[in-house]
Coordinates of N, CA and C in Angstrom, one line a residue:
M1 N 25.3 13.6 2.2 CA 26.0 13.5 1.0 C 25.1 12.8 -0.1
I2 N 25.3 13.5 -1.3 CA 24.4 13.1 -2.4 C 25.3 11.9 -3.1
N3 N 24.7 10.8 -3.4 CA 25.4 9.7 -4.1 C 25.2 9.9 -5.6
S4 N 25.8 9.1 -6.4 CA 25.9 9.2 -7.9 C 24.5 8.9 -8.5
D5 N 23.7 8.1 -7.9 CA 22.3 7.8 -8.4 C 21.5 9.0 -8.3
Q6 N 21.5 9.7 -7.1 CA 20.8 11.0 -6.9 C 21.2 12.0 -7.9
R7 N 22.6 12.2 -8.0 CA 23.0 13.3 -9.1 C 22.5 12.9 -10.5
R8 N 22.5 11.6 -10.9 CA 22.1 11.2 -12.2 C 20.6 11.5 -12.3
L9 N 19.8 11.2 -11.3 CA 18.4 11.5 -11.3 C 18.1 13.0 -11.4
D10 N 18.8 13.8 -10.6 CA 18.7 15.2 -10.6 C 19.0 15.7 -12.0
R11 N 20.1 15.3 -12.6 CA 20.4 15.9 -14.0 C 19.4 15.5 -15.0
S12 N 18.8 14.3 -14.8 CA 17.7 13.9 -15.8 C 16.5 14.7 -15.6
F13 N 16.1 15.0 -14.3 CA 14.9 15.9 -14.0 C 15.2 17.2 -14.5
E14 N 16.5 17.7 -14.5 CA 16.8 19.1 -14.9 C 16.7 19.2 -16.4
R15 N 17.1 18.2 -17.1 CA 17.0 18.2 -18.6 C 15.5 18.1 -19.0
L16 N 14.6 17.2 -18.4 CA 13.3 17.2 -18.6 C 12.6 18.4 -18.2
Q17 N 13.0 19.2 -17.1 CA 12.3 20.3 -16.8 C 12.6 21.5 -17.7
R18 N 13.8 21.4 -18.2 CA 14.1 22.5 -19.3 C 13.2 22.4 -20.6
R19 N 12.8 21.1 -20.9 CA 12.2 20.9 -22.2 C 10.6 21.1 -22.0
L20 N 10.2 21.2 -20.8 CA 8.8 21.4 -20.5 C 8.3 22.8 -20.7
P21 N 7.1 23.0 -21.1 CA 6.5 24.4 -21.1 C 6.6 25.0 -19.7
G22 N 6.7 26.3 -19.6 CA 6.8 27.0 -18.4 C 5.7 26.7 -17.3
W23 N 4.4 26.5 -17.8 CA 3.4 26.4 -16.9 C 3.4 24.9 -16.3
I24 N 4.1 24.0 -16.9 CA 4.4 22.7 -16.3 C 5.7 22.7 -15.5
A25 N 6.7 23.4 -16.1 CA 8.1 23.3 -15.5 C 8.1 24.0 -14.1
R26 N 7.3 25.0 -13.8 CA 7.2 25.7 -12.5 C 6.9 24.7 -11.4
P27 N 5.7 24.0 -11.7 CA 5.2 23.1 -10.5 C 6.2 21.9 -10.4
V28 N 6.7 21.4 -11.5 CA 7.8 20.3 -11.5 C 8.9 20.7 -10.5
G29 N 9.4 22.0 -10.8 CA 10.5 22.5 -10.0 C 10.1 22.6 -8.5
G30 N 8.9 23.0 -8.2 CA 8.5 23.0 -6.8 C 8.4 21.7 -6.1
L31 N 7.9 20.7 -7.0 CA 7.9 19.4 -6.5 C 9.2 18.7 -6.1
R32 N 10.3 19.3 -6.9 CA 11.6 18.7 -6.7 C 12.3 19.3 -5.4
K33 N 11.7 20.3 -4.8 CA 12.4 20.8 -3.6 C 12.2 19.9 -2.5
P34 N 13.3 19.8 -1.6 CA 13.2 18.9 -0.4 C 12.0 19.1 0.5
D35 N 11.5 20.3 0.6 CA 10.3 20.5 1.4 C 9.0 19.8 0.9
A36 N 8.9 19.6 -0.4 CA 7.8 19.0 -1.0 C 7.7 17.5 -0.8
R37 N 8.5 16.9 0.0 CA 8.5 15.5 0.1 C 7.1 15.0 0.6
W38 N 6.5 15.7 1.4 CA 5.2 15.4 2.0 C 4.1 15.5 1.0
I39 N 4.3 16.1 -0.2 CA 3.4 16.2 -1.3 C 3.8 15.1 -2.3
R40 N 5.1 14.9 -2.5 CA 5.5 13.9 -3.6 C 5.2 12.5 -3.2
I41 N 5.4 12.1 -2.0 CA 5.2 10.6 -1.6 C 3.7 10.3 -1.8
P42 N 2.8 11.0 -1.1 CA 1.4 10.6 -1.4 C 0.9 10.7 -2.8
A43 N 1.4 11.8 -3.5 CA 1.0 12.0 -4.9 C 1.6 10.9 -5.7
G44 N 2.8 10.4 -5.5 CA 3.3 9.3 -6.3 C 2.6 8.0 -5.9
V45 N 2.2 7.7 -4.8 CA 1.4 6.5 -4.5 C 0.0 6.6 -5.2
L46 N -0.6 7.8 -5.1 CA -1.9 7.9 -5.7 C -1.9 7.8 -7.2
F47 N -0.7 8.3 -7.8 CA -0.6 8.2 -9.3 C -0.5 6.7 -9.7
I48 N 0.3 6.0 -8.9 CA 0.6 4.6 -9.2 C -0.8 3.9 -9.0
L49 N -1.5 4.0 -7.9 CA -2.7 3.4 -7.7 C -3.8 3.8 -8.7
G50 N -3.9 5.1 -9.1 CA -4.7 5.5 -10.2 C -4.3 4.8 -11.5
G51 N -3.0 4.5 -11.7 CA -2.7 4.0 -13.0 C -2.9 2.5 -13.1
L52 N -3.1 1.8 -12.0 CA -3.5 0.4 -11.9 C -4.9 0.2 -12.3
V53 N -5.7 1.2 -12.1 CA -7.1 1.2 -12.7 C -7.2 2.1 -14.0
G54 N -6.2 1.9 -14.8 CA -6.0 2.8 -16.0 C -7.1 2.5 -17.0
F55 N -7.8 1.5 -16.9 CA -8.9 1.2 -17.9 C -10.1 2.2 -17.7
L56 N -10.2 2.8 -16.6 CA -11.2 3.8 -16.3 C -11.0 5.1 -17.0
P57 N -12.1 5.9 -17.2 CA -11.9 7.2 -17.9 C -11.1 8.1 -17.1
I58 N -10.4 9.1 -17.6 CA -9.6 10.0 -17.0 C -8.3 9.4 -16.4
L59 N -8.5 8.3 -15.6 CA -7.3 7.7 -15.0 C -6.6 6.9 -16.1
G60 N -5.3 6.7 -16.1 CA -4.7 6.0 -17.2 C -3.5 5.4 -16.8
F61 N -3.0 4.5 -17.7 CA -1.7 3.9 -17.4 C -0.5 4.8 -17.4
W62 N -0.7 6.0 -17.9 CA 0.4 7.1 -17.9 C 0.7 7.5 -16.5
M63 N -0.2 7.2 -15.6 CA -0.1 7.7 -14.3 C 1.0 6.9 -13.5
V64 N 1.2 5.6 -13.9 CA 2.2 4.7 -13.2 C 3.7 5.3 -13.3
P65 N 4.2 5.6 -14.5 CA 5.5 6.2 -14.6 C 5.6 7.5 -13.9
L66 N 4.6 8.3 -14.0 CA 4.7 9.6 -13.3 C 4.8 9.4 -11.7
G67 N 4.0 8.5 -11.3 CA 4.2 8.2 -9.9 C 5.5 7.6 -9.4
V68 N 6.1 6.7 -10.2 CA 7.5 6.2 -10.0 C 8.5 7.3 -10.1
L69 N 8.3 8.3 -11.0 CA 9.2 9.4 -11.1 C 9.2 10.3 -9.7
L70 N 8.0 10.4 -9.3 CA 7.9 11.1 -8.1 C 8.5 10.5 -6.8
L71 N 8.1 9.1 -6.7 CA 8.7 8.4 -5.7 C 10.2 8.3 -5.7
A72 N 10.8 8.2 -7.0 CA 12.2 8.0 -7.1 C 13.0 9.1 -6.5
L73 N 12.5 10.2 -6.3 CA 13.2 11.4 -5.6 C 13.4 11.1 -4.2
D74 N 12.6 10.2 -3.6 CA 12.6 10.0 -2.1 C 13.0 8.6 -1.8
V75 N 12.8 7.6 -2.7 CA 13.1 6.2 -2.4 C 14.4 5.7 -3.1
P76 N 15.4 5.5 -2.3 CA 16.8 5.3 -2.8 C 16.8 4.2 -3.9
F77 N 16.2 3.1 -3.6 CA 16.2 1.9 -4.6 C 15.6 2.1 -5.9
L78 N 14.9 3.2 -6.1 CA 14.2 3.4 -7.3 C 15.0 4.5 -8.2
R79 N 16.0 5.0 -7.6 CA 16.8 6.2 -8.3 C 17.5 5.7 -9.5
R80 N 18.3 4.5 -9.4 CA 19.1 4.1 -10.4 C 18.3 3.6 -11.7
P81 N 17.2 2.7 -11.4 CA 16.5 2.4 -12.7 C 15.7 3.5 -13.2
T82 N 15.1 4.3 -12.4 CA 14.5 5.4 -12.9 C 15.3 6.3 -13.7
S83 N 16.5 6.7 -13.2 CA 17.4 7.6 -14.0 C 17.8 6.8 -15.3
A84 N 18.1 5.5 -15.2 CA 18.5 4.8 -16.4 C 17.4 4.9 -17.5
L85 N 16.2 4.7 -17.0 CA 15.1 4.6 -17.9 C 14.9 6.1 -18.4
M86 N 15.0 7.1 -17.6 CA 14.8 8.4 -18.3 C 15.9 8.8 -19.2
I87 N 17.2 8.3 -19.0 CA 18.3 8.6 -20.0 C 18.0 7.8 -21.3
R88 N 17.6 6.6 -21.2 CA 17.3 5.8 -22.3 C 16.1 6.4 -23.2
G89 N 15.1 6.8 -22.4 CA 13.9 7.3 -23.0 C 14.2 8.7 -23.8
E90 N 15.2 9.5 -23.1 CA 15.6 10.8 -23.7 C 16.4 10.4 -25.0
R91 N 17.3 9.5 -25.0 CA 18.1 9.1 -26.2 C 17.2 8.6 -27.3
R92 N 16.2 7.8 -26.9 CA 15.3 7.2 -28.0 C 14.5 8.4 -28.6
W93 N 14.0 9.3 -27.8 CA 13.1 10.4 -28.1 C 14.0 11.4 -29.2
T94 N 15.2 11.5 -28.7 CA 16.1 12.3 -29.6 C 16.5 11.6 -31.0
E95 N 16.7 10.3 -31.0 CA 16.8 9.5 -32.1 C 15.7 9.6 -33.1
W96 N 14.5 9.5 -32.5 CA 13.2 9.5 -33.2 C 13.0 10.8 -33.8
R97 N 13.3 12.0 -33.1 CA 13.1 13.3 -33.7 C 14.1 13.5 -34.8
R98 N 15.2 13.0 -34.7 CA 16.3 13.2 -35.7 C 15.9 12.4 -37.0
S99 N 15.4 11.2 -36.7 CA 15.0 10.4 -37.9 C 13.9 11.0 -38.7
R100 N 12.9 11.6 -37.9 CA 11.8 12.2 -38.5 C 12.2 13.5 -39.2
Q101 N 13.2 14.2 -38.6 CA 13.6 15.5 -39.3 C 14.4 15.1 -40.6
A102 N 15.3 14.0 -40.6 CA 15.9 13.6 -41.7 C 15.0 13.1 -42.7
A103 N 14.0 12.4 -42.4 CA 13.0 12.0 -43.5 C 12.3 13.2 -44.0
R104 N 11.9 14.0 -43.2 CA 11.3 15.3 -43.7 C 12.2 16.1 -44.7
N105 N 13.4 16.3 -44.3 CA 14.5 17.0 -45.1 C 14.7 16.3 -46.4
G106 N 14.7 14.9 -46.3 CA 15.0 14.1 -47.5 C 13.8 14.2 -48.4
Q107 N 12.6 14.2 -47.9 CA 11.4 14.3 -48.7 C 11.3 15.7 -49.4
A108 N 11.7 16.6 -48.6 CA 11.6 18.0 -49.1 C 12.6 18.2 -50.2
A109 N 13.8 17.6 -50.1 CA 14.9 17.7 -51.1 C 14.4 17.0 -52.3
S110 N 13.8 15.8 -52.1 CA 13.4 15.1 -53.3 C 12.2 15.7 -54.1
T111 N 11.4 16.4 -53.5 CA 10.2 17.1 -54.2 C 10.6 18.5 -54.7
S112 N 11.8 19.1 -54.3 CA 12.0 20.4 -54.7 C 12.4 20.3 -56.2
P113 N 12.0 21.3 -57.0 CA 12.4 21.3 -58.4 C 13.8 21.8 -58.6
E114 N 14.5 21.3 -59.5 CA 16.0 21.6 -59.8 C 16.1 22.4 -61.0

């Protein structure tokens, strides 16, 4: 039985996957399949470890959240905080885009000749 934390995380991943370009969305969808557990767990751990040495070239601190996202699919105690952060991040991203668009529209309206 899938609990509510798992459903929230799945919905967050679905929304994220819909917004990604196709060349990224397909591998993400593949990683979300239950059979990919043996790829997700080692990859998540490696991303987190790589993120801890983020000061090195190519590796970066961006790898830590990606590793946590991968591990959250399989580690129950990570599901609730990860889905909450994904939802919060999505809301902030949407608000930021709306404010930028409103500023751009306001700027365009003020510069247009009447």
